[in-house]
Coordinates of C-alpha atoms in Angstrom, one line a residue:
M290 CA -42.9 -1.3 -102.4
I291 CA -42.1 0.6 -99.1
D292 CA -41.2 4.3 -98.7
R293 CA -37.4 4.7 -99.5
R294 CA -37.0 7.1 -96.5
A295 CA -37.7 4.2 -94.1
F296 CA -35.3 2.0 -96.1
S297 CA -32.5 4.8 -96.1
Q298 CA -31.6 3.9 -92.6
A299 CA -30.6 0.4 -93.5
V300 CA -27.6 1.3 -95.7
G301 CA -24.5 -0.5 -94.5
L302 CA -26.6 -2.4 -91.8
S303 CA -28.0 -5.9 -91.6
T304 CA -31.2 -7.5 -90.1
G305 CA -30.8 -10.5 -88.1
A306 CA -33.1 -13.2 -86.9
A307 CA -32.8 -16.5 -85.0
A308 CA -34.5 -18.7 -82.4
V309 CA -37.7 -20.5 -83.1
S310 CA -38.0 -23.0 -86.0
L311 CA -41.1 -22.3 -88.2
T312 CA -41.5 -24.4 -91.3
G313 CA -37.6 -24.5 -91.7
L314 CA -37.4 -20.9 -91.1
T315 CA -35.7 -19.0 -88.4
A316 CA -37.8 -16.3 -86.6
T317 CA -37.7 -14.0 -83.7
A318 CA -40.9 -12.6 -82.1
A319 CA -39.6 -9.5 -80.4
A320 CA -42.5 -8.4 -78.3
A321 CA -42.5 -4.7 -77.5
P322 CA -44.6 -3.5 -74.4
A323 CA -48.2 -2.3 -75.4
A324 CA -49.8 0.8 -74.2
N325 CA -51.2 -1.1 -71.3
G326 CA -47.9 -2.7 -70.5
S327 CA -48.5 -6.0 -72.3
A328 CA -48.1 -7.1 -75.8
R329 CA -51.0 -9.5 -75.5
G330 CA -54.2 -7.9 -73.9
S331 CA -57.0 -10.4 -74.0
G332 CA -55.4 -13.4 -72.4
S333 CA -57.5 -15.7 -74.4
A334 CA -56.0 -19.0 -75.9
V335 CA -54.5 -18.4 -79.4
P336 CA -55.3 -21.3 -81.9
T337 CA -52.5 -23.2 -83.5
V338 CA -51.9 -22.6 -87.2
P339 CA -50.2 -25.7 -88.7
D340 CA -47.3 -25.6 -91.0
V341 CA -47.7 -25.7 -94.7
V342 CA -45.2 -26.2 -97.5
P343 CA -45.1 -23.0 -99.6
G344 CA -46.8 -23.5 -103.0
T345 CA -49.1 -26.3 -101.7
H346 CA -52.0 -24.4 -103.2
T347 CA -52.0 -23.1 -106.7
G348 CA -55.1 -21.0 -107.1
F349 CA -58.5 -20.0 -105.7
A350 CA -61.6 -21.8 -106.4
T351 CA -63.6 -18.9 -107.7
I352 CA -63.2 -15.2 -108.2
K353 CA -66.1 -13.0 -107.2
H354 CA -66.9 -9.5 -108.4
V355 CA -68.6 -6.6 -106.5
R356 CA -69.3 -3.0 -107.4
A357 CA -67.4 -0.9 -104.8
G358 CA -66.8 2.8 -105.1
V359 CA -65.3 3.5 -108.5
L360 CA -64.4 -0.1 -109.1
N361 CA -65.7 -3.5 -109.9
V362 CA -63.4 -5.4 -107.5
G363 CA -62.5 -8.9 -108.2
H364 CA -61.6 -11.0 -105.1
A365 CA -61.1 -14.4 -103.8
E366 CA -62.9 -15.7 -100.7
A367 CA -62.4 -18.6 -98.5
G368 CA -63.9 -19.8 -95.2
P369 CA -67.4 -19.5 -93.6
A370 CA -69.5 -16.6 -94.8
H371 CA -70.3 -15.6 -91.4
G372 CA -66.8 -15.9 -89.8
P373 CA -64.7 -12.9 -88.5
V374 CA -63.4 -11.3 -91.5
V375 CA -59.7 -11.0 -92.7
I376 CA -58.7 -8.9 -95.6
L377 CA -55.4 -9.7 -97.3
L378 CA -53.9 -6.9 -99.4
H379 CA -51.1 -7.6 -101.9
G380 CA -48.4 -5.2 -103.3
W381 CA -46.4 -4.6 -106.5
P382 CA -45.4 -6.5 -108.6
Y383 CA -47.8 -9.1 -107.1
D384 CA -51.3 -10.1 -106.9
I385 CA -53.8 -12.2 -104.8
H386 CA -51.7 -15.3 -105.3
S387 CA -49.1 -14.0 -102.7
F388 CA -51.9 -15.4 -100.3
V389 CA -52.7 -18.7 -102.0
D390 CA -51.5 -20.7 -99.1
V391 CA -52.3 -18.2 -96.4
A392 CA -56.0 -17.9 -97.1
P393 CA -56.9 -21.7 -96.7
L394 CA -54.9 -21.7 -93.3
L395 CA -56.9 -19.0 -92.0
A396 CA -60.3 -20.4 -93.4
D397 CA -59.5 -23.5 -91.5
Q398 CA -59.4 -21.3 -88.3
G399 CA -62.9 -20.0 -89.1
Y400 CA -62.1 -16.8 -90.7
R401 CA -63.9 -15.4 -93.7
V402 CA -60.9 -14.6 -95.8
I403 CA -61.2 -11.9 -98.6
V404 CA -58.3 -11.3 -101.0
P405 CA -58.9 -8.4 -103.5
Y406 CA -57.1 -7.5 -106.5
L407 CA -55.9 -3.8 -106.2
R408 CA -57.0 -1.3 -108.7
G409 CA -55.3 -2.0 -112.1
H410 CA -54.7 -5.6 -111.2
G411 CA -56.3 -8.8 -112.4
S412 CA -60.1 -8.8 -112.9
T413 CA -60.6 -5.5 -110.8
S414 CA -61.8 -2.9 -113.3
F415 CA -63.0 0.8 -113.2
L416 CA -66.8 1.2 -113.7
S417 CA -66.3 4.3 -115.9
G418 CA -63.8 5.0 -118.6
N419 CA -63.8 8.6 -117.5
T420 CA -62.4 7.9 -113.8
P421 CA -58.9 9.1 -113.6
R422 CA -56.5 6.1 -113.2
N423 CA -55.2 7.6 -110.1
A424 CA -53.1 5.7 -107.6
E425 CA -52.0 7.8 -104.7
Q426 CA -51.9 6.1 -101.4
S427 CA -55.3 7.4 -100.0
A428 CA -57.1 6.3 -103.2
I429 CA -56.1 2.8 -102.8
A430 CA -57.1 2.9 -99.1
L431 CA -60.5 4.2 -99.9
D432 CA -61.0 1.2 -102.5
T433 CA -60.7 -1.2 -99.6
I434 CA -63.2 0.9 -97.4
A435 CA -65.5 0.8 -100.4
L436 CA -65.1 -2.9 -100.7
M437 CA -65.9 -3.5 -97.0
D438 CA -69.0 -1.3 -97.4
A439 CA -70.2 -3.2 -100.5
L440 CA -69.7 -6.5 -98.7
K441 CA -71.5 -5.1 -95.6
I442 CA -68.3 -5.6 -93.4
D443 CA -68.2 -3.3 -90.6
K444 CA -64.7 -4.4 -89.1
A445 CA -61.9 -6.7 -90.3
V446 CA -58.4 -7.8 -89.5
L447 CA -56.3 -6.1 -92.3
A448 CA -53.0 -7.8 -93.3
G449 CA -50.7 -7.1 -96.1
F450 CA -47.3 -6.3 -97.5
D451 CA -45.8 -3.8 -99.8
W452 CA -48.7 -1.5 -101.2
G453 CA -50.9 -3.7 -99.1
S454 CA -49.1 -2.8 -95.8
R455 CA -49.4 0.8 -96.7
T456 CA -53.1 0.5 -97.5
A457 CA -53.7 -1.3 -94.2
D458 CA -51.6 1.2 -92.3
I459 CA -53.5 4.1 -93.6
I460 CA -57.0 2.5 -92.9
A461 CA -55.9 1.8 -89.2
A462 CA -54.6 5.4 -88.9
L463 CA -57.5 7.2 -90.4
W464 CA -60.5 4.7 -89.9
P465 CA -59.5 2.7 -86.8
E466 CA -63.1 1.8 -86.1
R467 CA -62.9 -0.3 -89.3
V468 CA -59.9 -2.4 -88.2
K469 CA -60.0 -5.0 -85.6
A470 CA -56.3 -5.8 -85.9
L471 CA -53.4 -5.0 -88.2
V472 CA -50.5 -7.1 -89.5
S473 CA -48.1 -4.9 -91.3
T474 CA -45.0 -6.3 -93.1
T475 CA -42.1 -3.8 -92.9
G476 CA -43.9 -1.8 -90.3
Y477 CA -45.3 1.8 -90.8
I478 CA -45.0 2.7 -94.4
I479 CA -47.4 5.7 -94.9
T480 CA -45.6 7.7 -97.5
S481 CA -44.4 11.1 -96.4
L482 CA -44.3 13.3 -99.6
K483 CA -42.2 15.8 -97.9
A484 CA -39.5 13.2 -97.0
Q485 CA -39.6 11.9 -100.4
L486 CA -38.3 15.2 -101.9
E487 CA -35.0 14.8 -100.1
P488 CA -32.3 12.6 -101.6
A489 CA -31.5 9.3 -99.9
A490 CA -28.1 7.6 -99.6
P491 CA -26.6 6.4 -102.9
A492 CA -27.0 2.8 -102.2
V493 CA -30.7 3.4 -101.3
E494 CA -31.3 5.3 -104.6
R495 CA -29.7 2.4 -106.4
N496 CA -32.0 -0.1 -104.9
W497 CA -35.0 2.0 -106.2
W498 CA -33.8 1.8 -109.8
Y499 CA -37.2 1.0 -111.1
Q500 CA -38.8 4.1 -109.4
W501 CA -36.5 6.4 -111.5
Y502 CA -36.8 4.1 -114.4
F503 CA -40.8 4.6 -114.2
A504 CA -40.1 8.4 -114.1
S505 CA -38.6 8.3 -117.5
D506 CA -40.2 7.9 -120.9
R507 CA -38.0 4.9 -121.4
G508 CA -39.6 3.2 -118.3
K509 CA -43.1 4.4 -119.3
K510 CA -42.7 2.6 -122.8
A511 CA -41.6 -0.5 -121.1
M512 CA -44.5 -0.5 -118.6
E513 CA -46.9 0.1 -121.4
N514 CA -45.5 -3.0 -123.4
E515 CA -47.1 -6.0 -121.9
D516 CA -44.1 -8.4 -122.6
Q517 CA -41.5 -5.9 -121.3
R518 CA -43.4 -5.1 -118.2
I519 CA -44.0 -8.8 -117.3
A520 CA -40.1 -9.3 -117.7
L521 CA -39.4 -6.3 -115.6
C522 CA -41.7 -7.7 -112.7
R523 CA -40.1 -11.0 -112.9
Y524 CA -36.7 -9.5 -112.4
V525 CA -37.8 -7.5 -109.5
W526 CA -39.0 -10.6 -107.9
T527 CA -35.5 -12.2 -108.1
L528 CA -33.8 -9.1 -106.6
V529 CA -36.2 -8.6 -103.5
S530 CA -36.7 -12.3 -102.8
P531 CA -33.1 -13.9 -103.3
N532 CA -33.9 -17.2 -101.5
W533 CA -37.2 -17.8 -103.1
N534 CA -36.9 -20.4 -105.9
F535 CA -40.2 -19.9 -107.5
D536 CA -41.0 -21.9 -110.8
D537 CA -42.2 -20.6 -114.1
A538 CA -45.8 -21.7 -113.3
T539 CA -45.9 -19.7 -110.1
F540 CA -44.8 -16.4 -111.8
A541 CA -47.2 -17.0 -114.7
R542 CA -50.2 -17.2 -112.4
T543 CA -49.5 -13.9 -110.9
A544 CA -48.3 -12.3 -114.3
E545 CA -51.8 -12.7 -115.7
A546 CA -52.8 -9.8 -113.3
F547 CA -50.3 -7.6 -114.9
K548 CA -52.2 -7.8 -118.2
N549 CA -55.1 -5.6 -116.8
P550 CA -55.5 -2.7 -119.3
D551 CA -55.0 -0.1 -116.4
Y552 CA -52.0 -1.7 -115.0
A553 CA -49.3 0.5 -116.5
A554 CA -51.3 3.6 -115.7
I555 CA -51.8 2.6 -112.1
V556 CA -48.2 1.6 -111.3
L557 CA -46.7 4.6 -113.2
Y558 CA -49.0 7.1 -111.3
N559 CA -48.3 5.6 -107.9
Y560 CA -44.5 5.8 -108.3
R561 CA -44.5 9.1 -110.1
W562 CA -46.8 10.6 -107.5
R563 CA -44.5 9.4 -104.6
I564 CA -41.6 11.4 -105.8
G565 CA -43.5 14.5 -106.6
L566 CA -43.6 14.3 -110.4
I567 CA -47.3 14.5 -110.6
E568 CA -50.0 16.1 -108.5
G569 CA -52.6 14.2 -106.7
E570 CA -56.4 14.6 -107.2
R571 CA -58.2 17.4 -105.2
R572 CA -60.8 14.7 -104.0
Y573 CA -58.0 13.1 -101.8
E574 CA -56.3 16.3 -100.6
R575 CA -57.9 16.1 -97.1
Y576 CA -56.7 12.5 -96.7
E577 CA -53.2 13.3 -97.9
K578 CA -52.9 16.2 -95.5
Q579 CA -53.9 13.9 -92.7
L580 CA -51.4 11.3 -93.8
A581 CA -48.7 14.0 -94.0
A582 CA -48.7 14.3 -90.2
Q583 CA -47.8 10.6 -90.0
P584 CA -50.7 9.7 -87.7
P585 CA -50.2 7.1 -85.1
I586 CA -51.9 3.6 -85.2
A587 CA -53.7 2.4 -82.1
V588 CA -55.2 -0.8 -83.1
P589 CA -53.6 -4.1 -82.1
T590 CA -50.6 -4.6 -84.5
I591 CA -48.1 -7.1 -85.3
T592 CA -45.2 -5.7 -87.6
L593 CA -43.2 -8.3 -89.7
D594 CA -39.7 -7.7 -91.1
P595 CA -38.4 -10.2 -93.7
A596 CA -34.6 -10.5 -93.0
L597 CA -33.7 -10.8 -96.7
D598 CA -36.0 -8.1 -97.8
P599 CA -33.7 -5.2 -99.2
F600 CA -36.4 -2.7 -98.0
T601 CA -36.4 -3.9 -94.3
P602 CA -34.9 -1.1 -92.0
P603 CA -32.5 -2.1 -89.4
G604 CA -33.1 -2.0 -85.6
D605 CA -35.7 -4.8 -85.2
G606 CA -38.6 -2.4 -85.9
A607 CA -37.2 0.4 -83.6
S608 CA -37.4 3.1 -86.5
Y609 CA -41.2 2.8 -86.7
R610 CA -42.0 1.7 -83.1
S611 CA -43.3 4.9 -81.9
H612 CA -46.0 5.0 -84.6
F613 CA -47.9 2.1 -83.0
T614 CA -49.6 3.2 -79.8
G615 CA -51.8 0.1 -78.9
P616 CA -51.0 -3.6 -78.2
Y617 CA -48.0 -4.4 -80.4
D618 CA -45.6 -7.2 -81.3
H619 CA -42.6 -7.1 -83.8
R620 CA -41.2 -10.2 -85.5
T621 CA -38.2 -10.6 -87.7
I622 CA -38.3 -13.5 -90.1
G623 CA -35.0 -15.1 -91.1
D624 CA -34.2 -16.3 -94.6
I625 CA -37.2 -14.7 -96.3
G626 CA -37.5 -12.0 -98.7
H627 CA -40.0 -9.3 -99.7
N628 CA -43.0 -11.6 -100.6
L629 CA -43.3 -12.9 -97.1
P630 CA -46.9 -14.3 -97.3
Q631 CA -46.1 -16.6 -100.3
E632 CA -42.5 -17.4 -99.1
A633 CA -43.6 -18.2 -95.6
P634 CA -47.4 -18.7 -95.4
A635 CA -47.6 -20.3 -92.0
V636 CA -45.6 -17.5 -90.4
F637 CA -47.8 -14.8 -91.8
A638 CA -51.1 -16.7 -91.0
R639 CA -50.0 -17.1 -87.5
A640 CA -49.3 -13.4 -87.2
V641 CA -52.9 -12.7 -88.3
V642 CA -54.4 -15.1 -85.8
D643 CA -52.1 -13.7 -83.0
A644 CA -53.0 -10.2 -83.8
D645 CA -56.6 -11.0 -83.6
H646 CA -56.2 -12.4 -80.2
F647 CA -54.4 -9.5 -78.6

């Protein structure tokens, strides 16, 4: 989930949204001026993405695998093999099914859609038992670069939420030549380890209860117990998406991804690393030094804020607007929680198409 420092600004404030009706939702598209004075630069006609009832699709036809970097990456694909590429990146505690309705919408627009399981999730596995089960932010970003290389993808639209937003932000900041456009839910969420060392407001710390839980031996034991971690993940879903009435089958499909033998190690490492309880690996030091400077993102970007997400900062994206220096648009989505692509797939797919046509 997002960096708690960004969320700390939200205590006592609320996010709002109203205006255009999208699949029964209210949404505001607040377009901020781009560097060239225009939010949309190409002037080309933007294809229409139709509405879809969330939950229309329940799975992907096939899961493919490819050796990429230190991983054998399990991933779903949809759309024409030679179409422009969109890579959809999930977060925690979720999996590729967050995009189960988004992927066919984009495939119908002619995109080649790739949805990978992150390390430690689903059928993605490490090639060697000797590889450290590391999960600092740059390691996960490098997994995506390795996947693109393995699939011979030079450039792609990147879109994600939660860990997926952070991963996409990092690639757009450090390897902009690989990113055609970016859709980042909750904006700029590259982790600042220095900022993480300072305490946040009490209400913010309370919302990050699971992060502190994972820092304890008690939380570690719960994560390492398959039944207990699945119950914990389901509880998190209810807290961060209060209006999402998902059924047992929907959660069960995703929960299969939590049975990966490396799942507990990856999740525990990520959250413990963020708050300085463990050191990162030396192989990633140069990337983390670059990220510590909070580098700007110049690629065409749309940021999305789900209004019911407890981690959404206030101010209609103002807190992170300065990080985006290229063509840019910000949209607040009413009545939607943290798992935006699964709760409002048409809204998410439209943002991808719009960003690609800046």
